[in-house]
PDB file of C-alpha atoms and ligand atoms in Angstrom:
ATOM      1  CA  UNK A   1     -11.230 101.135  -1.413  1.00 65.00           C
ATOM      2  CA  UNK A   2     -11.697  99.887  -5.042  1.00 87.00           C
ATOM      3  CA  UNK A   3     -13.577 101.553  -7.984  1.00 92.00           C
ATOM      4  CA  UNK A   4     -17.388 100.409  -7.763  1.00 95.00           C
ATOM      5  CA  UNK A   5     -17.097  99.074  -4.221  1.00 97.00           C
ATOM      6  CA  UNK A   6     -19.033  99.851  -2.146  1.00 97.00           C
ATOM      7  CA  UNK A   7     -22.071 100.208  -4.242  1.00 97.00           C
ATOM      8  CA  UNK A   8     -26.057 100.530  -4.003  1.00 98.00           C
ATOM      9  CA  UNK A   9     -27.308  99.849  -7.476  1.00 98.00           C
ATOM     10  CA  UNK A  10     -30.809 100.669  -9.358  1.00 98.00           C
ATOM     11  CA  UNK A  11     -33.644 100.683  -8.914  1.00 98.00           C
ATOM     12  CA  UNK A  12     -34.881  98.710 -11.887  1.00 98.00           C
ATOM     13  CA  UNK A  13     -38.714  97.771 -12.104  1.00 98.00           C
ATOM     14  CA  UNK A  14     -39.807  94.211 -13.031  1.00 98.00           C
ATOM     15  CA  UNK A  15     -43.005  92.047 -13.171  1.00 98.00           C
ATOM     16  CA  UNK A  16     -41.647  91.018  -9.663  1.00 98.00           C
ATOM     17  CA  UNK A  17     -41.384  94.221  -8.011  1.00 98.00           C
ATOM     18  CA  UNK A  18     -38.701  96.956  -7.418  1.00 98.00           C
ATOM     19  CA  UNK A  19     -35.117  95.299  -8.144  1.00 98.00           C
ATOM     20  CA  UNK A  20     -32.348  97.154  -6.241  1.00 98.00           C
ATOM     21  CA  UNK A  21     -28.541  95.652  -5.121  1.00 98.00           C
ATOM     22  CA  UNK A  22     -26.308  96.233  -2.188  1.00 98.00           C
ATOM     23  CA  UNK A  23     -23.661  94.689  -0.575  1.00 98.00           C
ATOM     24  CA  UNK A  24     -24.066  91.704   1.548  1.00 98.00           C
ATOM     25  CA  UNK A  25     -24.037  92.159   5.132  1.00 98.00           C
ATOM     26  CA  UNK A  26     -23.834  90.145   8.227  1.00 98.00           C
ATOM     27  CA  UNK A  27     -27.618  90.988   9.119  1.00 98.00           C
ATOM     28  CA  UNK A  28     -28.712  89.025   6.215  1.00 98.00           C
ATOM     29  CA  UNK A  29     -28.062  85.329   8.007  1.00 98.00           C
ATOM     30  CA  UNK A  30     -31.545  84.378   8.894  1.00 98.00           C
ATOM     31  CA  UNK A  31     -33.080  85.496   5.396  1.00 98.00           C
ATOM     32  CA  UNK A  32     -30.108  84.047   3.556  1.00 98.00           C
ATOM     33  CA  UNK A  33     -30.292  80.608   5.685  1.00 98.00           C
ATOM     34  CA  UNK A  34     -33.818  80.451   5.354  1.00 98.00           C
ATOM     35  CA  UNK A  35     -34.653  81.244   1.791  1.00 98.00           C
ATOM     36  CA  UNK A  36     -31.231  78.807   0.960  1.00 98.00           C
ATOM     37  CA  UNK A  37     -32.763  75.697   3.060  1.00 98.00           C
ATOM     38  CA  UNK A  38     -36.193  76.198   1.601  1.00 98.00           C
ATOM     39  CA  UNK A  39     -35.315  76.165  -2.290  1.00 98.00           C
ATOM     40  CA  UNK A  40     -32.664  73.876  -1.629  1.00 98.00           C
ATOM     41  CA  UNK A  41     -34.687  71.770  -5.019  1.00 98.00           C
ATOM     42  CA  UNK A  42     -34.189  74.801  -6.618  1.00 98.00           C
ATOM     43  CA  UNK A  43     -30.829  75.960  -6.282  1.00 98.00           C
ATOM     44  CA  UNK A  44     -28.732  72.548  -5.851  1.00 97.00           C
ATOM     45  CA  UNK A  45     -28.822  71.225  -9.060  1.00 97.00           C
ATOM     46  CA  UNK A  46     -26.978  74.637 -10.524  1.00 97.00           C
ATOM     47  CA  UNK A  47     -24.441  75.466  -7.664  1.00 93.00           C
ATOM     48  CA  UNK A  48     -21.356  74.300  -6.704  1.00 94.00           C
ATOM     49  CA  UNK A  49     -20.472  71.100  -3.856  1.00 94.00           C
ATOM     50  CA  UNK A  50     -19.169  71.948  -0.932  1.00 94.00           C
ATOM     51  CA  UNK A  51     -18.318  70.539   2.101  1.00 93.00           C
ATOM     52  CA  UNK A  52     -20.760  68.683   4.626  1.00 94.00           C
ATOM     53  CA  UNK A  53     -24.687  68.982   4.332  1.00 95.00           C
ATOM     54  CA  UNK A  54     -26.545  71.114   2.644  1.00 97.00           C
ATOM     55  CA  UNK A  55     -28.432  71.971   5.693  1.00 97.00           C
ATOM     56  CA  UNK A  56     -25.535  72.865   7.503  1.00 97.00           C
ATOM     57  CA  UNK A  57     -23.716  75.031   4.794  1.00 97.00           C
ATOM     58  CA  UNK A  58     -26.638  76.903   4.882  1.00 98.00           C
ATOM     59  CA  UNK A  59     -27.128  77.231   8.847  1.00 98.00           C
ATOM     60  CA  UNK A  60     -27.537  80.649   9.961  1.00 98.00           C
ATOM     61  CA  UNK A  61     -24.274  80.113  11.747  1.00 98.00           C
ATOM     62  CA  UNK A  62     -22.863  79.824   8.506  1.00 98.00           C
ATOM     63  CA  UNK A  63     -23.194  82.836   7.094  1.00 98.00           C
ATOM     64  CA  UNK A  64     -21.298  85.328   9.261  1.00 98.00           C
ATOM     65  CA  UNK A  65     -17.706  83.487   8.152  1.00 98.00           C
ATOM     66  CA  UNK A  66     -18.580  83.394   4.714  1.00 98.00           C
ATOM     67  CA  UNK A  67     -19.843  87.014   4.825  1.00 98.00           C
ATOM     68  CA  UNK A  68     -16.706  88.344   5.964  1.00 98.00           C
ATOM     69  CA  UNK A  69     -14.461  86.399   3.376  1.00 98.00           C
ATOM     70  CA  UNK A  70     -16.894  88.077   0.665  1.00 98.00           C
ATOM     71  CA  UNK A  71     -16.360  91.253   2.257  1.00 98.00           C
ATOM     72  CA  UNK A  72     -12.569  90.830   2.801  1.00 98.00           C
ATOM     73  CA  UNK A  73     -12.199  89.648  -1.362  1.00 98.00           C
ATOM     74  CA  UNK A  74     -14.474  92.629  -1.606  1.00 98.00           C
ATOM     75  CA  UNK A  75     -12.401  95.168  -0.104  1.00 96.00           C
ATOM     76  CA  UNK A  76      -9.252  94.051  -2.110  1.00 96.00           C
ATOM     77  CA  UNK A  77     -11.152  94.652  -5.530  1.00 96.00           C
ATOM     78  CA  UNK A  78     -11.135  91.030  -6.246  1.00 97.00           C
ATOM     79  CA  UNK A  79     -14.850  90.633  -5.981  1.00 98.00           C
ATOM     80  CA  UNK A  80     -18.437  92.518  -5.877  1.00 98.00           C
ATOM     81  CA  UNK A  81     -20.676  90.657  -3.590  1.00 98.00           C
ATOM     82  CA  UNK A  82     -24.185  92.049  -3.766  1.00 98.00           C
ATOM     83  CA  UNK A  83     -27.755  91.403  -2.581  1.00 99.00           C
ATOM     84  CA  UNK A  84     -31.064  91.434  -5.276  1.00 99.00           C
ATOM     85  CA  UNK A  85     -33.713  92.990  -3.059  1.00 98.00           C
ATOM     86  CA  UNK A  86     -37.097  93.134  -4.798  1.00 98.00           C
ATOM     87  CA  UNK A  87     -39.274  95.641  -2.889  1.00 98.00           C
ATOM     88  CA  UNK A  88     -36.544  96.101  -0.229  1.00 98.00           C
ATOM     89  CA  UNK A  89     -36.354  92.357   1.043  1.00 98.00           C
ATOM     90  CA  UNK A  90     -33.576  90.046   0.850  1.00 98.00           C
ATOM     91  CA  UNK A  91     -34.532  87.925  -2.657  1.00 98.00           C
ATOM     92  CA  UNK A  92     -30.830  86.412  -3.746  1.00 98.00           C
ATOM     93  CA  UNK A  93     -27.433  87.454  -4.703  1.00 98.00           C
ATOM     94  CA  UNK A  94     -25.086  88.453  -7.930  1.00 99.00           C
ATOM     95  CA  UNK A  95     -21.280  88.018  -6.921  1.00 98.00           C
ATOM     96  CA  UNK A  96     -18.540  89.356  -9.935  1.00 98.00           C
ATOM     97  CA  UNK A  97     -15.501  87.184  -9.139  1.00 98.00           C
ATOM     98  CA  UNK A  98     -12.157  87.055  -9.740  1.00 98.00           C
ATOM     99  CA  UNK A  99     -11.227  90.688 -10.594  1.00 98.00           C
ATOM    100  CA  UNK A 100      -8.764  90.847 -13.042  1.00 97.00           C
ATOM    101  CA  UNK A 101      -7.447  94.658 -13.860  1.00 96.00           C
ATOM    102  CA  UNK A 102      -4.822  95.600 -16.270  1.00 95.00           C
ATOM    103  CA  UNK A 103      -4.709  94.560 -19.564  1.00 96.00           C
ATOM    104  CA  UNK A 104      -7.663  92.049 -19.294  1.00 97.00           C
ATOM    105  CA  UNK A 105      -9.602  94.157 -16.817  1.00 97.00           C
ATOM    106  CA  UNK A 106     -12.183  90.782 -16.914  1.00 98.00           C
ATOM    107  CA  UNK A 107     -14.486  89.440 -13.986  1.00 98.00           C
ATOM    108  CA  UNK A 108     -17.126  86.359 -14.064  1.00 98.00           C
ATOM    109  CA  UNK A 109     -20.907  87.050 -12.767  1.00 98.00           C
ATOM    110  CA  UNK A 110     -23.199  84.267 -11.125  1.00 98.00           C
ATOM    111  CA  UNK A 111     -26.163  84.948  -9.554  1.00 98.00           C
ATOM    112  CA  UNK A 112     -29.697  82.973  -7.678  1.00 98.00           C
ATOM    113  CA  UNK A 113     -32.863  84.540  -6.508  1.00 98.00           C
ATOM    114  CA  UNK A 114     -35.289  82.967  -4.627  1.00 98.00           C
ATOM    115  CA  UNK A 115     -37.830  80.111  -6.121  1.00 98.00           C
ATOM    116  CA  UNK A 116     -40.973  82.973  -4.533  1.00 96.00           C
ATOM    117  CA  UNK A 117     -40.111  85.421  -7.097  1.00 97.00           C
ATOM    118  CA  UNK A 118     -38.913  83.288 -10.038  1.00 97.00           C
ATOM    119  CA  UNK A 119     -39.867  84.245 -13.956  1.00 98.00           C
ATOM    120  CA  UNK A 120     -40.809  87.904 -12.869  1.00 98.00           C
ATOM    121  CA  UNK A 121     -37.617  89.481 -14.550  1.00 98.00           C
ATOM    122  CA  UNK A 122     -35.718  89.648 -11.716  1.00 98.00           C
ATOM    123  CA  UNK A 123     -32.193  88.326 -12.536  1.00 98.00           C
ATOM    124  CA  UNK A 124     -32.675  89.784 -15.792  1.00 98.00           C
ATOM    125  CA  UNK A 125     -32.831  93.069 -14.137  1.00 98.00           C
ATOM    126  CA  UNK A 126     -29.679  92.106 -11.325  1.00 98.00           C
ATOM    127  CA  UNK A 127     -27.575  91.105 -13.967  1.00 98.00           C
ATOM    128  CA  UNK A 128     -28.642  94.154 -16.298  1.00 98.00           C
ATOM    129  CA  UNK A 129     -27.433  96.261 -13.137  1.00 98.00           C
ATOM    130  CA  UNK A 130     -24.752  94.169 -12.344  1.00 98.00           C
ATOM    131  CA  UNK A 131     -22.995  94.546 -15.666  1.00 98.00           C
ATOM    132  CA  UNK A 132     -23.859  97.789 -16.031  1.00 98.00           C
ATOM    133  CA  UNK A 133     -21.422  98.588 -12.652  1.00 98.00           C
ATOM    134  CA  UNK A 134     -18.750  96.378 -14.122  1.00 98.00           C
ATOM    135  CA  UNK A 135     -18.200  98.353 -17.604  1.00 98.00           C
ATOM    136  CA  UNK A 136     -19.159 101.700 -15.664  1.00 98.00           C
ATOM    137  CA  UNK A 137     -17.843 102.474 -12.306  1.00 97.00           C
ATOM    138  CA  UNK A 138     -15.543  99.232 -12.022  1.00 98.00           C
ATOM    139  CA  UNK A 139     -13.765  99.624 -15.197  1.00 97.00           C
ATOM    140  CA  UNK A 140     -13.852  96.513 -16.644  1.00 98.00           C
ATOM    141  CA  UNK A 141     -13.672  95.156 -20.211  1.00 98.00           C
ATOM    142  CA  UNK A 142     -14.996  91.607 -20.332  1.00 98.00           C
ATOM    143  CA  UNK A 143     -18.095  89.820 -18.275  1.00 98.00           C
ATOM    144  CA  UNK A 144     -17.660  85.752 -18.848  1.00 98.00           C
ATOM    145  CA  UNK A 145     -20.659  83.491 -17.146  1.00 98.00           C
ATOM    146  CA  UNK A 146     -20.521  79.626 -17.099  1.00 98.00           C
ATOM    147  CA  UNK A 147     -23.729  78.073 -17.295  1.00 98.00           C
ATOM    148  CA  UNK A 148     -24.891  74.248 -17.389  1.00 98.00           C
ATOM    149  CA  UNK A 149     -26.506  73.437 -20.536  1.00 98.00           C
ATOM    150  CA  UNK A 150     -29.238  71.938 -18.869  1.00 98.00           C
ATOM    151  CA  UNK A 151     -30.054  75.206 -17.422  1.00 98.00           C
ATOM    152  CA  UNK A 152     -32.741  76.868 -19.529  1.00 98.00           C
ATOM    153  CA  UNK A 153     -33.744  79.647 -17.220  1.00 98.00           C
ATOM    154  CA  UNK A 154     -29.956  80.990 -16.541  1.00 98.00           C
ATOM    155  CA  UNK A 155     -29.268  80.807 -20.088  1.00 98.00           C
ATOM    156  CA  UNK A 156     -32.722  82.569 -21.347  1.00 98.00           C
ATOM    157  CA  UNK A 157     -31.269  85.173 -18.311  1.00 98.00           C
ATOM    158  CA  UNK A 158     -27.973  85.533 -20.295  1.00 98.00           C
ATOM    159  CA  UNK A 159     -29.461  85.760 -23.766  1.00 98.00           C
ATOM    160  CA  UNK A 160     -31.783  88.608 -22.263  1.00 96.00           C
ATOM    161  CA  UNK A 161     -28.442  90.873 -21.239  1.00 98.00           C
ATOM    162  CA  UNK A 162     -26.529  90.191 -24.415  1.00 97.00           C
ATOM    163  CA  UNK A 163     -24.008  87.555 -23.276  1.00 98.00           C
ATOM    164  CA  UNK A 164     -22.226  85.490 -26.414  1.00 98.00           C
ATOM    165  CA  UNK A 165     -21.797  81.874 -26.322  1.00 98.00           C
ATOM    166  CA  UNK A 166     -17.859  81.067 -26.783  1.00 98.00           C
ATOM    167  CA  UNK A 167     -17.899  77.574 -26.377  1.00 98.00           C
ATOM    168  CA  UNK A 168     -18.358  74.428 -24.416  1.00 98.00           C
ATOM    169  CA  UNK A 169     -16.407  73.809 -21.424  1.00 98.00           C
ATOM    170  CA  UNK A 170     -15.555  69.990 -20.544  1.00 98.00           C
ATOM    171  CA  UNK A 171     -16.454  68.211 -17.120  1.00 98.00           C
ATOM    172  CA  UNK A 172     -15.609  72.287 -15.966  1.00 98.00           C
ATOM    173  CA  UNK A 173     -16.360  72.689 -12.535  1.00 97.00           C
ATOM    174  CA  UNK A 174     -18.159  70.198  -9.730  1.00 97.00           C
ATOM    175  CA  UNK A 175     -21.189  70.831  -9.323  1.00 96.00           C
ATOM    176  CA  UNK A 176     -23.929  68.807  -7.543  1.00 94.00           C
ATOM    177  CA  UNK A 177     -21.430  66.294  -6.646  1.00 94.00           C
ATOM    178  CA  UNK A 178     -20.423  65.658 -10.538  1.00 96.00           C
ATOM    179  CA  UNK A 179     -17.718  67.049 -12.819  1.00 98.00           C
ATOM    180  CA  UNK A 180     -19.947  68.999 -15.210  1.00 97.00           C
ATOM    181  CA  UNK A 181     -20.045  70.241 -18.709  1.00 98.00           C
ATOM    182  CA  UNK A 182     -20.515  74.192 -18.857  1.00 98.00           C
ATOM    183  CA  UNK A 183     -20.918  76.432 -21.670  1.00 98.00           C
ATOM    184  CA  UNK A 184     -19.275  79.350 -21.538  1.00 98.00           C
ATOM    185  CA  UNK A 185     -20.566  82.863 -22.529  1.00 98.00           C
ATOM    186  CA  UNK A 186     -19.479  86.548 -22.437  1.00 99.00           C
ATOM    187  CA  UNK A 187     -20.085  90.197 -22.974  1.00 98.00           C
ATOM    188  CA  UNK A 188     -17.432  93.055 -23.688  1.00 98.00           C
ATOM    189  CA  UNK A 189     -18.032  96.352 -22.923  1.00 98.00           C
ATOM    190  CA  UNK A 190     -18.072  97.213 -26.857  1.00 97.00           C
ATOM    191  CA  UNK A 191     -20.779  95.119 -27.447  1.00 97.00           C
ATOM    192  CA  UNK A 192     -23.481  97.059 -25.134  1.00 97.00           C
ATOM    193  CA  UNK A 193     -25.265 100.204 -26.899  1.00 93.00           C
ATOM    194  CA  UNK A 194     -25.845 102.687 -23.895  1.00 95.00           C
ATOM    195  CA  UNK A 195     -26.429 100.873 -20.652  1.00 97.00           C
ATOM    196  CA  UNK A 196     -27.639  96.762 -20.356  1.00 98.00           C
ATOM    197  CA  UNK A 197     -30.781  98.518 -18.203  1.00 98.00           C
ATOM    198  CA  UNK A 198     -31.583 100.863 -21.797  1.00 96.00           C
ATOM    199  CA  UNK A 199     -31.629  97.612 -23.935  1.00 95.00           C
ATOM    200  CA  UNK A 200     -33.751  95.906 -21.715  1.00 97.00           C
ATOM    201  CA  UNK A 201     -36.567  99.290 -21.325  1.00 97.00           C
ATOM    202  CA  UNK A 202     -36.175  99.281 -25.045  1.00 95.00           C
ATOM    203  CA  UNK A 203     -37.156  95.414 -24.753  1.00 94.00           C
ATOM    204  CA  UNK A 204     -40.050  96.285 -23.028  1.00 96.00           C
ATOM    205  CA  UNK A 205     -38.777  93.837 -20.158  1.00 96.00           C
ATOM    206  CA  UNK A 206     -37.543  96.489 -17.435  1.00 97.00           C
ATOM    207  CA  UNK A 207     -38.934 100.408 -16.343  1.00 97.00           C
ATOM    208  CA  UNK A 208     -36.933 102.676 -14.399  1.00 92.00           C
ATOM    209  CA  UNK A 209     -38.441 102.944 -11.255  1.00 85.00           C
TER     210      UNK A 209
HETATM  211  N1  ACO B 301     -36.928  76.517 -20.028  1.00 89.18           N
HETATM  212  C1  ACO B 301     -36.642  77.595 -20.794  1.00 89.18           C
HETATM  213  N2  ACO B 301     -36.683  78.857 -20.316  1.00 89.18           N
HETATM  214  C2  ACO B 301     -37.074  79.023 -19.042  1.00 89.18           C
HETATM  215  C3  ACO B 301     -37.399  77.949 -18.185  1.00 89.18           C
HETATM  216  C4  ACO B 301     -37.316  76.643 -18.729  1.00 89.18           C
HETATM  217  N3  ACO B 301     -37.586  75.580 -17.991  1.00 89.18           N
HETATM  218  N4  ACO B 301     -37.747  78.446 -16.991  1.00 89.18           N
HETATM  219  C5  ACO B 301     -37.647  79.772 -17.077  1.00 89.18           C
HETATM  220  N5  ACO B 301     -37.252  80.121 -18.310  1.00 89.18           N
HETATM  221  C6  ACO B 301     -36.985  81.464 -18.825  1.00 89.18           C
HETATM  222  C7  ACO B 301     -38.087  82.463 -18.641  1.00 89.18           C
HETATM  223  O1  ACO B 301     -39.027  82.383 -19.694  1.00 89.18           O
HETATM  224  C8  ACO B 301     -37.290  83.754 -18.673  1.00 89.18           C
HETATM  225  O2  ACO B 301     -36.895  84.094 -19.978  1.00 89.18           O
HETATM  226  P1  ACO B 301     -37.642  85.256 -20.793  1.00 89.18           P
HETATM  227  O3  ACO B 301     -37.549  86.492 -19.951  1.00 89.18           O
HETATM  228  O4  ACO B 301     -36.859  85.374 -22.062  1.00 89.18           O
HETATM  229  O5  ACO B 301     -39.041  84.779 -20.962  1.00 89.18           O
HETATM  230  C9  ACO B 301     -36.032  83.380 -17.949  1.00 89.18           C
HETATM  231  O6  ACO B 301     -35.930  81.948 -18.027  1.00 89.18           O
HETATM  232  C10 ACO B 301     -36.063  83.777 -16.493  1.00 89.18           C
HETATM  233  O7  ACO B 301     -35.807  85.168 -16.418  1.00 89.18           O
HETATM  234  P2  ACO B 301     -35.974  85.936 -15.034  1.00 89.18           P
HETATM  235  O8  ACO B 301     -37.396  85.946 -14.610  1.00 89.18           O
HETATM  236  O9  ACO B 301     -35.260  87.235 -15.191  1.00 89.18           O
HETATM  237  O10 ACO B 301     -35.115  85.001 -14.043  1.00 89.18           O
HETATM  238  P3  ACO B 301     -35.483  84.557 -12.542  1.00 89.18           P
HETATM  239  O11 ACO B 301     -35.595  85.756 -11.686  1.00 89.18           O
HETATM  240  O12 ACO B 301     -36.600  83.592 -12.582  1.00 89.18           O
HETATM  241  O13 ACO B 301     -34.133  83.794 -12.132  1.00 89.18           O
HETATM  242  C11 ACO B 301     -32.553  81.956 -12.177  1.00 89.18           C
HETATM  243  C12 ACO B 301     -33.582  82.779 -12.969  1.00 89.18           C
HETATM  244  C13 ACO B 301     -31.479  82.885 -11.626  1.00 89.18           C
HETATM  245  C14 ACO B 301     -31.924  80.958 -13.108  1.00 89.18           C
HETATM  246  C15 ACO B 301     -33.293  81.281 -10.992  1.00 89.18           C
HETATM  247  O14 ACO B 301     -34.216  80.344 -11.497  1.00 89.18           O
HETATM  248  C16 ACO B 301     -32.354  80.552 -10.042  1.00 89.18           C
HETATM  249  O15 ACO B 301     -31.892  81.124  -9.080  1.00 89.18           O
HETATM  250  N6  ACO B 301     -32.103  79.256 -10.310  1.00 89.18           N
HETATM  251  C17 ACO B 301     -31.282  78.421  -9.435  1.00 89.18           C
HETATM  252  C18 ACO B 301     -29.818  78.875  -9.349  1.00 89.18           C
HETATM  253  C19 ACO B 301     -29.212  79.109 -10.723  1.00 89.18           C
HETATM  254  O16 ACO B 301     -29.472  78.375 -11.675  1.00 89.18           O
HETATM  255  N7  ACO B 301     -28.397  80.155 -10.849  1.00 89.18           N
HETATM  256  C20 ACO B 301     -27.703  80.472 -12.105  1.00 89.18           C
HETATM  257  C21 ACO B 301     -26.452  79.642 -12.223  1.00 89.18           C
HETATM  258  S1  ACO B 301     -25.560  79.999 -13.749  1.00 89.18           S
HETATM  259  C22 ACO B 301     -24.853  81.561 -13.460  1.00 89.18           C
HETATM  260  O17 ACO B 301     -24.889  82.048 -12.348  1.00 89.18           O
HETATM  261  C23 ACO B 301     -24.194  82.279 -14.635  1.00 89.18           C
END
């Protein structure tokens, strides 16, 4: 097992309700494929292609393969796959990627929640959380996030935490079915006074529960 994984994390409370994260599991295929299909508007323009339909990515027969590949990444400390419950139910996910220990000890962070529950504070407080597990119990240095410049929400999100702007990636990564600008922004652990969640209670945005 790696340091940090696994993890049950908060809670944090929001204008949205009681913010907690876990691991994914395999039990989470029908809320996952349903809440995915529904806000498909939502979510598409942000994420990035895959293969076939949307519809059938996000089949509940989908998610037990790409479960266990998040699991097996998990277990060899090269990612943190998590769940955002609000009030206990399924409401999204925040995924750290591509681990990196020794001397960068570095990780990115992406996260979506559910179209229900949007502007209620609730990837503010996932991603407070989620960072807060990355420079604690993880060990890690450096938090980067790429983010479309057309997305207003994410970015407000990333401003909220204390994430940097570093600079403007070109045609970065494919995304609804287009090479696509991203601006890139990050967070050292040097850079955080106390804990993400503290900033954010100071803020007046966030209670502990
Ligand atoms: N223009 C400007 N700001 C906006 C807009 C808009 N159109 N819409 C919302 N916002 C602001 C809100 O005012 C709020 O900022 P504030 O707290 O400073 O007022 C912020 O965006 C939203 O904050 P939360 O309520 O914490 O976020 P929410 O729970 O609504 O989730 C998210 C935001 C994750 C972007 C959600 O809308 C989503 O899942 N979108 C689709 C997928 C996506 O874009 N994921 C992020 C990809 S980039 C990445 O992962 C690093």
């Amino acid at each position: 097992s790696h340091p940090g994984w696994p993890a049950k994390l908060g809670p944090v409370r929001v204008a949205g309700g009681t913010v907690t994260l876990r691991p994914v599991r395999v039990r989470d295929a029908a809320a996952w494929s349903r809440i995915r299909t529904a806000d498909r508007a939502h979510l598409e323009p942000w994420e990035p292609s895959g293969e076939g339909s949307w519809n059938s990515r996000h089949h509940i027969s989908s998610w037990p393969t790409l479960c266990s590949g998040l699991k097996s990444e998990a277990r060899k400390g090269h990612m943190l796959p998590m769940v955002i419950e609000v009030d206990g139910e399924f409401c999204g996910q925040i995924t750290t990627g591509n681990i990196v220990r020794g001397a960068l000890r570095s990780a990115w962070i992406g996260y979506w929640v559910s179209k229900d529950v949007n502007g209620k504070g609730v990837a503010t407080a996932a991603l407070a959380l989620g960072l807060d597990h990355c420079f604690g119990p993880v060990g890690l240095h450096r938090v980067e996030a790429t983010v479309r410049p057309e997305n207003l929400a994410s970015q407000a999100v990333l401003r909220n935490v204390g994430f940097r702007e570093e600079g403007l990636l070109y045609k970065y990564l494919d995304v609804d079915g287009e090479w696509r600008d991203h601006k890139l922004v990050a967070i050292t652990s040097g850079e955080v006074q106390g804990t993400v969640v503290d900033r954010l209670v100071r803020a007046g945005r966030a209670a502990w529960a």
